[in-house]
Amino acid sequence: MLVDTQPATHQHQPASAEVRDRWVDSQLIGVLMDSTLHSLLAAVLTLPVLIGAMIGEVASPVLVGWGGVVGALLTYRYRLIGLYRLRYDSVEGPMRETFIRRFGWTWVAVGIGWGLPIGLTHAQTSPETQFIGAIVVIGHGMVSMMSFSAYLPIFWRYTHALMGSVVLGLISSAIWLSPGMVDWQDMALKCTLLAIFWLLLILGGRRLHAVHRASLELQFSNQELIDSLTQQTRASMRAVTAKNRFLASAAHDLRQPVHALSLYADWLATEPEMARDISPRILQSTRAINELFDSLFDLTRIDAGNYKVKLQHVDVQRLFADLALQFEPVAAAKSLRLRMRAAPVMIWGDPVVLRRILGNLLSNALKHTRQGGVLMALRRRSGVWMFEVWDTGVGIPREHQQAIFQEFFRVSQHQGTEDSLGLGLTIVSKLATMMGYQLALTSEAGRGSVFRVLVPAFTQRAEGDAAQPAVIPVA
């Protein structure tokens, strides 16, 4: 499996415009439903007043029918508010939009219901009753602008249903009464005033909707900013923790060989005749110090962006021969078999970086293998060239397969880690990332491991290609 060898940076990715708009629409529906209860309360208080004004002036069957329908609609809308609070208030997005699509017709029906009294009272009732009917229509128009403008589709439906039914009521009442009894100039004036009021409702609703939307978009942007700052703060804290762990581990690993050197120096000062026995130990401690410093310098150069890559043709077979010459004595000292298998190809890359990556993988494999052997090969699978390092060592438990690429990480009670600095695989991962390579790891505790370095397709070059080495800085 491919492994993520580098710590996550947790960079915040801004949400797309589509995601933002869907969130804002969802919140606008919530504002609409919160306002619906107030408009429902106003309607419940208005209904008995209007019915009382029309009693005795409008035919009882018509008045009872209209009052019953409007009352039933108000009751149904009250139940809808309860349904929304129960099922949809705690969810966002498509669920709320589904609710509006399913029950949006109720706003149309209520709008028509409140517009009908104009047709029932016009030219048939006293001026006071007609005035009350007009006030009710104006009041519900203003309520719709204040309460329903948060979500434009519902605002359009309610406003057009209300004002459309008023206009149709005026015209139908005039036709029903007989054209000879209608003052058409007065009718034209009323329709003009209604059209102006209708237009003002639309313009006012749009402006209020823009205010609602702008407020919610600002809230969305603020939340994104808060999330981004939170993630950056956490990333900074992780970086500080990693730095502290890095320095503590480096100091610990450096202290051991330095302390050993001081002991050997004291021993040599008191017993000079034992110089032959002490010298190899001094050399071993010195080598450990140099290895640690080399690794630290490599890590520092890579992280600082000062590591320069020299691209040129690399003969893989020659590279493998050099690595075999370097590591065969190590394998022989542990009675292990070291095998190399390389296809006769040229790789376009940096020979120093490749030698460092493969050398660290070989060193790691030999260090953690007690019996059997280690195999390094270059193979092509599914059109991809990959370096492979197989070993029959102790293997890596699944829970540690990501962490082994961190600085100074060593599996506890893991054979071969006692003298390990815990930097070899870290350098491999950083160099591979720098070169655009991918690392893959397959391992099973007690049965060995396979490290794979997948190189890009463009790194393969024919042996006859001639190209000058290029030097590029890598940040």
Short mmCIF file of C-alpha atoms in Angstrom, two decimals:
data_model
loop_
_atom_site.label_atom_id
_atom_site.label_comp_id
_atom_site.label_asym_id
_atom_site.label_seq_id
_atom_site.Cartn_x
_atom_site.Cartn_y
_atom_site.Cartn_z
CA MET A 1 0.00 0.00 0.00
CA LEU A 2 1.08 3.60 -0.58
CA VAL A 3 2.00 5.33 2.63
CA ASP A 4 1.76 9.00 3.53
CA THR A 5 5.27 9.59 4.80
CA GLN A 6 5.00 13.32 5.43
CA PRO A 7 3.01 14.91 8.26
CA ALA A 8 -0.19 16.54 7.13
CA THR A 9 -0.05 20.31 6.77
CA HIS A 10 -3.80 20.69 7.33
CA GLN A 11 -4.10 23.59 4.90
CA HIS A 12 -7.63 24.90 4.78
CA GLN A 13 -9.31 24.51 1.41
CA PRO A 14 -11.88 27.24 0.76
CA ALA A 15 -15.36 25.95 0.04
CA SER A 16 -16.63 26.23 -3.50
CA ALA A 17 -19.29 28.75 -4.46
CA GLU A 18 -21.78 25.91 -4.86
CA VAL A 19 -21.18 24.66 -1.30
CA ARG A 20 -21.48 28.19 0.07
CA ASP A 21 -24.72 28.88 -1.82
CA ARG A 22 -26.31 25.63 -0.66
CA TRP A 23 -25.40 26.38 2.93
CA VAL A 24 -26.75 29.92 2.67
CA ASP A 25 -30.00 28.69 1.07
CA SER A 26 -30.40 26.18 3.85
CA GLN A 27 -29.96 28.90 6.48
CA LEU A 28 -32.39 31.17 4.63
CA ILE A 29 -35.01 28.45 4.81
CA GLY A 30 -34.39 28.30 8.55
CA VAL A 31 -34.92 32.08 8.82
CA LEU A 32 -38.13 31.73 6.78
CA MET A 33 -39.51 29.02 9.07
CA ASP A 34 -38.58 31.00 12.17
CA SER A 35 -40.58 33.96 10.81
CA THR A 36 -43.52 31.84 9.72
CA LEU A 37 -44.73 31.39 13.29
CA HIS A 38 -44.98 35.17 13.79
CA SER A 39 -46.89 35.62 10.52
CA LEU A 40 -49.18 32.75 11.57
CA LEU A 41 -49.90 34.47 14.89
CA ALA A 42 -50.77 37.71 13.05
CA ALA A 43 -53.09 35.80 10.72
CA VAL A 44 -54.87 34.08 13.63
CA LEU A 45 -55.52 37.48 15.26
CA THR A 46 -56.67 39.04 11.96
CA LEU A 47 -59.12 36.31 10.93
CA PRO A 48 -61.86 36.90 13.58
CA VAL A 49 -61.64 40.67 13.09
CA LEU A 50 -62.23 40.38 9.35
CA ILE A 51 -65.01 37.82 9.76
CA GLY A 52 -66.72 40.07 12.32
CA ALA A 53 -66.57 43.02 9.94
CA MET A 54 -68.14 41.02 7.09
CA ILE A 55 -70.95 39.44 9.11
CA GLY A 56 -74.31 40.67 7.81
CA GLU A 57 -72.76 42.19 4.69
CA VAL A 58 -71.49 39.03 2.95
CA ALA A 59 -73.64 35.99 2.32
CA SER A 60 -73.35 33.60 5.23
CA PRO A 61 -72.52 30.46 3.17
CA VAL A 62 -69.74 32.35 1.37
CA LEU A 63 -68.40 33.80 4.60
CA VAL A 64 -68.50 30.44 6.39
CA GLY A 65 -66.83 28.71 3.46
CA TRP A 66 -64.05 31.28 3.19
CA GLY A 67 -63.50 31.41 6.95
CA GLY A 68 -63.44 27.60 7.20
CA VAL A 69 -60.88 27.23 4.38
CA VAL A 70 -58.57 29.93 5.77
CA GLY A 71 -58.89 28.51 9.29
CA ALA A 72 -58.04 25.01 8.03
CA LEU A 73 -55.01 26.36 6.15
CA LEU A 74 -53.76 28.16 9.27
CA THR A 75 -54.19 24.99 11.32
CA TYR A 76 -52.33 22.96 8.71
CA ARG A 77 -49.49 25.50 8.62
CA TYR A 78 -49.21 25.32 12.41
CA ARG A 79 -48.74 21.57 12.11
CA LEU A 80 -46.17 22.12 9.36
CA ILE A 81 -44.15 24.33 11.69
CA GLY A 82 -44.20 21.56 14.28
CA LEU A 83 -43.12 19.03 11.64
CA TYR A 84 -40.25 21.27 10.59
CA ARG A 85 -39.09 21.74 14.17
CA LEU A 86 -39.20 18.01 14.76
CA ARG A 87 -37.54 16.67 11.58
CA TYR A 88 -35.81 19.42 9.65
CA ASP A 89 -34.63 22.10 12.06
CA SER A 90 -31.60 20.07 13.12
CA VAL A 91 -30.54 19.20 9.55
CA GLU A 92 -29.28 21.35 6.72
CA GLY A 93 -28.97 21.31 2.97
CA PRO A 94 -31.09 19.11 0.70
CA MET A 95 -33.47 18.00 3.46
CA ARG A 96 -34.73 21.53 4.03
CA GLU A 97 -35.04 22.16 0.31
CA THR A 98 -37.08 18.98 0.01
CA PHE A 99 -39.40 20.22 2.75
CA ILE A 100 -39.96 23.53 0.94
CA ARG A 101 -40.62 21.83 -2.38
CA ARG A 102 -43.10 19.51 -0.75
CA PHE A 103 -45.09 22.10 1.23
CA GLY A 104 -44.47 25.31 -0.73
CA TRP A 105 -48.03 25.20 -2.08
CA THR A 106 -49.37 26.16 1.37
CA TRP A 107 -47.95 29.70 1.02
CA VAL A 108 -49.74 30.03 -2.33
CA ALA A 109 -53.00 28.83 -0.84
CA VAL A 110 -52.78 31.19 2.14
CA GLY A 111 -51.91 34.11 -0.14
CA ILE A 112 -54.99 33.43 -2.26
CA GLY A 113 -57.10 33.03 0.88
CA TRP A 114 -56.11 36.46 2.19
CA GLY A 115 -56.66 38.11 -1.20
CA LEU A 116 -60.23 36.82 -1.66
CA PRO A 117 -61.90 39.20 0.87
CA ILE A 118 -61.31 42.10 -1.52
CA GLY A 119 -63.49 40.41 -4.10
CA LEU A 120 -66.09 39.53 -1.46
CA THR A 121 -66.33 43.07 -0.04
CA HIS A 122 -65.71 45.36 -3.02
CA ALA A 123 -68.80 47.39 -3.93
CA GLN A 124 -70.96 45.06 -1.81
CA THR A 125 -70.24 46.16 1.73
CA SER A 126 -69.93 49.39 3.64
CA PRO A 127 -66.86 51.58 3.13
CA GLU A 128 -65.68 50.68 6.63
CA THR A 129 -65.66 46.96 5.80
CA GLN A 130 -63.91 47.60 2.50
CA PHE A 131 -61.35 49.71 4.37
CA ILE A 132 -60.74 46.90 6.84
CA GLY A 133 -60.30 44.43 3.95
CA ALA A 134 -57.80 46.78 2.29
CA ILE A 135 -55.86 47.18 5.55
CA VAL A 136 -55.74 43.37 5.91
CA VAL A 137 -54.31 43.00 2.40
CA ILE A 138 -51.74 45.76 2.97
CA GLY A 139 -50.82 44.28 6.33
CA HIS A 140 -50.31 40.78 4.93
CA GLY A 141 -48.28 42.24 2.07
CA MET A 142 -45.99 43.95 4.56
CA VAL A 143 -45.82 40.78 6.68
CA SER A 144 -44.83 38.77 3.62
CA MET A 145 -42.06 41.26 2.84
CA MET A 146 -40.71 41.14 6.39
CA SER A 147 -41.19 37.41 7.08
CA PHE A 148 -40.93 35.61 3.75
CA SER A 149 -38.31 37.67 1.87
CA ALA A 150 -35.50 35.59 3.44
CA TYR A 151 -36.24 32.84 0.90
CA LEU A 152 -37.17 34.38 -2.44
CA PRO A 153 -39.02 31.40 -4.03
CA ILE A 154 -41.56 31.41 -1.19
CA PHE A 155 -41.77 35.21 -1.15
CA TRP A 156 -42.54 35.27 -4.90
CA ARG A 157 -45.23 32.63 -4.54
CA TYR A 158 -46.98 34.25 -1.59
CA THR A 159 -46.80 37.82 -2.89
CA HIS A 160 -47.97 36.94 -6.41
CA ALA A 161 -50.77 34.77 -5.02
CA LEU A 162 -51.91 37.52 -2.63
CA MET A 163 -51.80 40.43 -5.06
CA GLY A 164 -52.96 38.38 -8.02
CA SER A 165 -56.05 37.21 -6.15
CA VAL A 166 -56.78 40.82 -5.10
CA VAL A 167 -56.67 42.06 -8.70
CA LEU A 168 -58.72 39.13 -9.95
CA GLY A 169 -61.21 39.70 -7.09
CA LEU A 170 -61.68 43.33 -8.08
CA ILE A 171 -62.18 42.50 -11.75
CA SER A 172 -64.49 39.53 -11.09
CA SER A 173 -66.64 41.53 -8.65
CA ALA A 174 -67.03 44.26 -11.23
CA ILE A 175 -68.10 41.80 -13.87
CA TRP A 176 -70.42 40.00 -11.46
CA LEU A 177 -72.14 43.19 -10.35
CA SER A 178 -72.79 44.31 -13.97
CA PRO A 179 -70.59 46.60 -15.99
CA GLY A 180 -73.14 49.39 -15.87
CA MET A 181 -72.77 49.81 -12.14
CA VAL A 182 -68.96 50.02 -12.10
CA ASP A 183 -66.90 53.18 -12.18
CA TRP A 184 -64.14 52.01 -14.48
CA GLN A 185 -62.04 55.11 -13.85
CA ASP A 186 -62.14 54.36 -10.16
CA MET A 187 -61.34 50.69 -10.94
CA ALA A 188 -58.34 51.71 -13.03
CA LEU A 189 -57.06 53.92 -10.23
CA LYS A 190 -57.40 51.08 -7.71
CA CYS A 191 -55.61 48.62 -10.00
CA THR A 192 -52.83 51.15 -10.58
CA LEU A 193 -52.36 51.64 -6.86
CA LEU A 194 -52.36 47.88 -6.36
CA ALA A 195 -49.73 47.48 -9.10
CA ILE A 196 -47.55 50.14 -7.45
CA PHE A 197 -47.92 48.46 -4.06
CA TRP A 198 -47.15 45.09 -5.70
CA LEU A 199 -43.98 46.52 -7.26
CA LEU A 200 -42.90 48.09 -3.99
CA LEU A 201 -43.37 44.74 -2.22
CA ILE A 202 -41.18 43.03 -4.80
CA LEU A 203 -38.43 45.67 -4.59
CA GLY A 204 -38.54 45.74 -0.79
CA GLY A 205 -38.48 41.93 -0.61
CA ARG A 206 -35.46 41.76 -2.89
CA ARG A 207 -33.58 44.29 -0.81
CA LEU A 208 -34.35 42.52 2.44
CA HIS A 209 -33.38 39.21 0.86
CA ALA A 210 -30.04 40.72 -0.20
CA VAL A 211 -29.46 41.81 3.40
CA HIS A 212 -30.26 38.31 4.70
CA ARG A 213 -28.04 36.65 2.12
CA ALA A 214 -25.13 39.04 2.65
CA SER A 215 -25.33 38.49 6.41
CA LEU A 216 -25.27 34.71 6.05
CA GLU A 217 -22.47 34.79 3.46
CA LEU A 218 -20.44 36.88 5.88
CA GLN A 219 -21.21 34.37 8.62
CA PHE A 220 -20.07 31.54 6.33
CA SER A 221 -16.84 33.39 5.48
CA ASN A 222 -16.19 34.10 9.16
CA GLN A 223 -16.70 30.45 10.03
CA GLU A 224 -14.31 29.44 7.25
CA LEU A 225 -11.76 31.91 8.60
CA ILE A 226 -12.20 30.54 12.11
CA ASP A 227 -11.76 26.97 10.83
CA SER A 228 -8.66 27.98 8.88
CA LEU A 229 -7.12 29.73 11.89
CA THR A 230 -7.98 26.77 14.11
CA GLN A 231 -6.30 24.33 11.74
CA GLN A 232 -3.25 26.56 11.37
CA THR A 233 -2.99 26.90 15.13
CA ARG A 234 -3.16 23.14 15.55
CA ALA A 235 -0.58 22.66 12.80
CA SER A 236 1.72 25.18 14.51
CA MET A 237 1.34 23.39 17.82
CA ARG A 238 2.12 20.06 16.15
CA ALA A 239 5.18 21.63 14.52
CA VAL A 240 6.40 22.95 17.88
CA THR A 241 5.81 19.55 19.47
CA ALA A 242 7.67 17.82 16.63
CA LYS A 243 10.56 20.28 16.94
CA ASN A 244 10.80 19.71 20.68
CA ARG A 245 10.70 15.95 20.18
CA PHE A 246 13.30 16.27 17.44
CA LEU A 247 15.70 18.29 19.62
CA ALA A 248 15.17 16.05 22.63
CA SER A 249 15.81 12.89 20.62
CA ALA A 250 18.84 14.39 18.87
CA ALA A 251 20.32 15.46 22.20
CA HIS A 252 19.67 12.00 23.64
CA ASP A 253 21.26 10.20 20.69
CA LEU A 254 24.22 12.56 20.63
CA ARG A 255 24.83 12.28 24.35
CA GLN A 256 25.39 8.51 24.25
CA PRO A 257 28.42 8.36 21.89
CA VAL A 258 29.90 11.55 23.40
CA HIS A 259 29.62 10.06 26.88
CA ALA A 260 31.21 6.87 25.61
CA LEU A 261 34.07 8.87 24.11
CA SER A 262 34.71 10.57 27.44
CA LEU A 263 34.79 7.23 29.20
CA TYR A 264 37.18 5.78 26.65
CA ALA A 265 39.41 8.88 26.92
CA ASP A 266 39.58 8.53 30.72
CA TRP A 267 40.23 4.83 30.36
CA LEU A 268 42.99 5.48 27.85
CA ALA A 269 44.57 8.13 30.10
CA THR A 270 44.70 5.77 33.06
CA GLU A 271 45.65 2.61 31.12
CA PRO A 272 47.56 3.58 27.93
CA GLU A 273 48.59 -0.02 27.33
CA MET A 274 44.95 -0.83 26.38
CA ALA A 275 45.00 1.58 23.43
CA ARG A 276 44.66 -1.28 20.94
CA ASP A 277 41.42 -2.46 22.57
CA ILE A 278 39.99 1.01 23.12
CA SER A 279 40.76 2.46 19.66
CA PRO A 280 38.06 0.49 17.79
CA ARG A 281 35.48 1.59 20.32
CA ILE A 282 36.56 5.22 19.95
CA LEU A 283 36.26 4.87 16.19
CA GLN A 284 32.79 3.32 16.56
CA SER A 285 31.59 6.19 18.78
CA THR A 286 33.10 8.75 16.40
CA ARG A 287 31.39 7.05 13.47
CA ALA A 288 28.05 7.17 15.30
CA ILE A 289 28.49 10.90 15.97
CA ASN A 290 29.39 11.57 12.34
CA GLU A 291 26.42 9.53 11.16
CA LEU A 292 24.07 11.50 13.40
CA PHE A 293 25.46 14.84 12.27
CA ASP A 294 25.29 13.81 8.61
CA SER A 295 21.67 12.82 9.03
CA LEU A 296 20.81 16.03 10.88
CA PHE A 297 22.54 18.14 8.25
CA ASP A 298 20.67 16.30 5.49
CA LEU A 299 17.35 16.88 7.20
CA THR A 300 18.17 20.54 7.80
CA ARG A 301 19.18 21.12 4.19
CA ILE A 302 16.06 19.40 2.85
CA ASP A 303 13.69 21.27 5.18
CA ALA A 304 15.42 24.59 4.47
CA GLY A 305 15.19 24.08 0.71
CA ASN A 306 18.98 24.15 0.26
CA TYR A 307 19.29 20.63 -1.09
CA LYS A 308 20.23 20.84 -4.77
CA VAL A 309 19.42 18.09 -7.20
CA LYS A 310 21.79 17.30 -10.07
CA LEU A 311 19.83 15.54 -12.77
CA GLN A 312 21.70 13.25 -15.13
CA HIS A 313 21.59 9.76 -16.59
CA VAL A 314 22.02 7.10 -13.94
CA ASP A 315 23.09 3.59 -14.91
CA VAL A 316 20.99 1.47 -12.57
CA GLN A 317 23.20 -1.61 -12.89
CA ARG A 318 26.30 0.40 -11.99
CA LEU A 319 24.42 2.02 -9.08
CA PHE A 320 23.44 -1.43 -7.79
CA ALA A 321 27.03 -2.67 -8.15
CA ASP A 322 28.30 0.23 -6.02
CA LEU A 323 25.66 -0.43 -3.37
CA ALA A 324 26.50 -4.13 -3.36
CA LEU A 325 30.17 -3.31 -2.85
CA GLN A 326 29.23 -1.12 0.10
CA PHE A 327 26.77 -3.43 1.86
CA GLU A 328 28.04 -6.95 1.07
CA PRO A 329 30.49 -6.85 4.02
CA VAL A 330 27.60 -5.83 6.32
CA ALA A 331 25.49 -8.73 5.04
CA ALA A 332 28.39 -11.17 5.30
CA ALA A 333 29.06 -10.13 8.90
CA LYS A 334 25.49 -11.17 9.77
CA SER A 335 25.55 -14.30 7.56
CA LEU A 336 22.85 -12.80 5.32
CA ARG A 337 22.49 -13.13 1.58
CA LEU A 338 22.39 -9.86 -0.37
CA ARG A 339 21.07 -10.04 -3.94
CA MET A 340 20.76 -7.34 -6.62
CA ARG A 341 18.57 -7.50 -9.70
CA ALA A 342 18.51 -4.53 -12.03
CA ALA A 343 17.09 -4.13 -15.51
CA PRO A 344 19.59 -2.64 -18.01
CA VAL A 345 18.02 0.81 -18.12
CA MET A 346 19.05 4.40 -17.59
CA ILE A 347 17.16 6.50 -15.09
CA TRP A 348 17.02 10.28 -15.36
CA GLY A 349 17.70 11.43 -11.83
CA ASP A 350 20.24 12.40 -9.22
CA PRO A 351 22.67 9.54 -8.49
CA VAL A 352 23.52 10.92 -5.04
CA VAL A 353 19.85 11.11 -4.03
CA LEU A 354 19.11 7.64 -5.42
CA ARG A 355 22.16 6.22 -3.63
CA ARG A 356 21.03 7.88 -0.38
CA ILE A 357 17.46 6.57 -0.67
CA LEU A 358 18.39 3.01 -1.65
CA GLY A 359 21.35 2.92 0.72
CA ASN A 360 19.17 3.87 3.68
CA LEU A 361 16.58 1.26 2.71
CA LEU A 362 19.28 -1.41 2.38
CA SER A 363 20.87 -0.41 5.70
CA ASN A 364 17.48 -0.52 7.38
CA ALA A 365 16.69 -3.95 5.91
CA LEU A 366 20.04 -5.45 6.91
CA LYS A 367 19.82 -3.99 10.40
CA HIS A 368 16.43 -5.60 11.08
CA THR A 369 17.07 -8.98 9.47
CA ARG A 370 18.50 -11.84 11.53
CA GLN A 371 18.40 -14.66 9.00
CA GLY A 372 17.60 -15.12 5.34
CA GLY A 373 18.56 -12.24 3.12
CA VAL A 374 17.81 -8.96 1.43
CA LEU A 375 16.90 -8.41 -2.21
CA MET A 376 17.03 -5.10 -4.07
CA ALA A 377 15.56 -4.92 -7.57
CA LEU A 378 14.33 -2.55 -10.25
CA ARG A 379 11.13 -3.78 -11.84
CA ARG A 380 8.42 -2.46 -14.13
CA ARG A 381 4.83 -3.14 -13.14
CA SER A 382 1.75 -1.72 -14.85
CA GLY A 383 3.95 0.67 -16.79
CA VAL A 384 5.64 2.05 -13.66
CA TRP A 385 9.30 1.62 -12.77
CA MET A 386 9.90 0.89 -9.13
CA PHE A 387 12.82 0.09 -6.88
CA GLU A 388 12.09 -2.69 -4.40
CA VAL A 389 13.92 -3.70 -1.24
CA TRP A 390 12.78 -7.06 0.19
CA ASP A 391 13.89 -8.48 3.51
CA THR A 392 13.07 -11.46 5.71
CA GLY A 393 13.39 -9.48 8.90
CA VAL A 394 11.18 -8.84 11.89
CA GLY A 395 8.58 -6.87 9.91
CA ILE A 396 6.67 -3.79 10.95
CA PRO A 397 3.30 -3.95 12.74
CA ARG A 398 0.49 -2.20 10.88
CA GLU A 399 -0.01 0.38 13.62
CA HIS A 400 3.59 1.61 13.15
CA GLN A 401 3.78 1.65 9.35
CA GLN A 402 3.03 5.39 9.13
CA ALA A 403 5.04 6.46 12.17
CA ILE A 404 8.34 4.84 11.12
CA PHE A 405 8.95 7.73 8.72
CA GLN A 406 8.93 10.29 11.55
CA GLU A 407 12.15 11.66 13.02
CA PHE A 408 13.72 9.49 15.72
CA PHE A 409 10.83 7.05 15.77
CA ARG A 410 11.85 3.54 16.79
CA VAL A 411 9.55 0.63 17.39
CA SER A 412 9.87 -0.41 21.03
CA GLN A 413 11.33 -3.88 21.64
CA HIS A 414 12.13 -4.12 17.94
CA GLN A 415 15.29 -6.03 17.10
CA GLY A 416 17.87 -3.74 15.53
CA THR A 417 16.54 -0.45 16.87
CA GLU A 418 18.85 -0.24 19.84
CA ASP A 419 21.66 1.34 17.79
CA SER A 420 19.38 3.02 15.27
CA LEU A 421 19.10 6.80 15.15
CA GLY A 422 15.58 6.70 13.75
CA LEU A 423 16.48 9.06 10.90
CA GLY A 424 17.15 6.74 7.95
CA LEU A 425 13.55 6.33 6.83
CA THR A 426 12.83 9.99 7.58
CA ILE A 427 15.53 10.99 5.10
CA VAL A 428 14.18 8.47 2.59
CA SER A 429 10.68 9.92 2.83
CA LYS A 430 11.85 13.53 2.51
CA LEU A 431 14.15 12.82 -0.43
CA ALA A 432 11.45 10.79 -2.17
CA THR A 433 8.93 13.60 -1.69
CA MET A 434 11.47 16.12 -2.95
CA MET A 435 12.06 14.07 -6.11
CA GLY A 436 8.38 13.39 -6.73
CA TYR A 437 8.73 9.66 -5.98
CA GLN A 438 6.10 7.64 -4.14
CA LEU A 439 6.82 5.22 -1.33
CA ALA A 440 4.90 2.01 -0.81
CA LEU A 441 5.26 -0.39 2.07
CA THR A 442 4.09 -3.95 2.52
CA SER A 443 5.02 -5.57 5.80
CA GLU A 444 3.90 -8.22 8.22
CA ALA A 445 5.26 -8.59 11.73
CA GLY A 446 7.61 -11.55 11.92
CA ARG A 447 7.69 -12.18 8.16
CA GLY A 448 9.60 -9.26 6.65
CA SER A 449 8.97 -6.09 4.70
CA VAL A 450 8.99 -4.74 1.16
CA PHE A 451 9.76 -1.08 0.53
CA ARG A 452 8.98 0.22 -2.94
CA VAL A 453 10.04 3.51 -4.52
CA LEU A 454 7.79 4.34 -7.47
CA VAL A 455 9.52 6.69 -9.91
CA PRO A 456 7.68 8.82 -12.49
CA ALA A 457 7.41 7.54 -16.04
CA PHE A 458 9.49 10.41 -17.46
CA THR A 459 12.56 9.25 -15.50
CA GLN A 460 13.16 6.42 -17.98
CA ARG A 461 15.53 7.34 -20.78
CA ALA A 462 17.05 5.37 -23.59
CA GLU A 463 20.70 4.59 -23.10
CA GLY A 464 21.69 6.52 -26.22
CA ASP A 465 20.09 9.81 -25.18
CA ALA A 466 22.59 12.54 -24.60
CA ALA A 467 21.76 15.20 -22.09
CA GLN A 468 23.86 17.47 -19.94
CA PRO A 469 23.43 17.25 -16.20
CA ALA A 470 21.10 19.93 -14.90
CA VAL A 471 21.24 21.54 -11.49
CA ILE A 472 17.98 22.74 -9.98
CA PRO A 473 17.27 23.99 -6.46
CA VAL A 474 14.45 22.22 -4.65
CA ALA A 475 12.43 24.16 -2.12
#
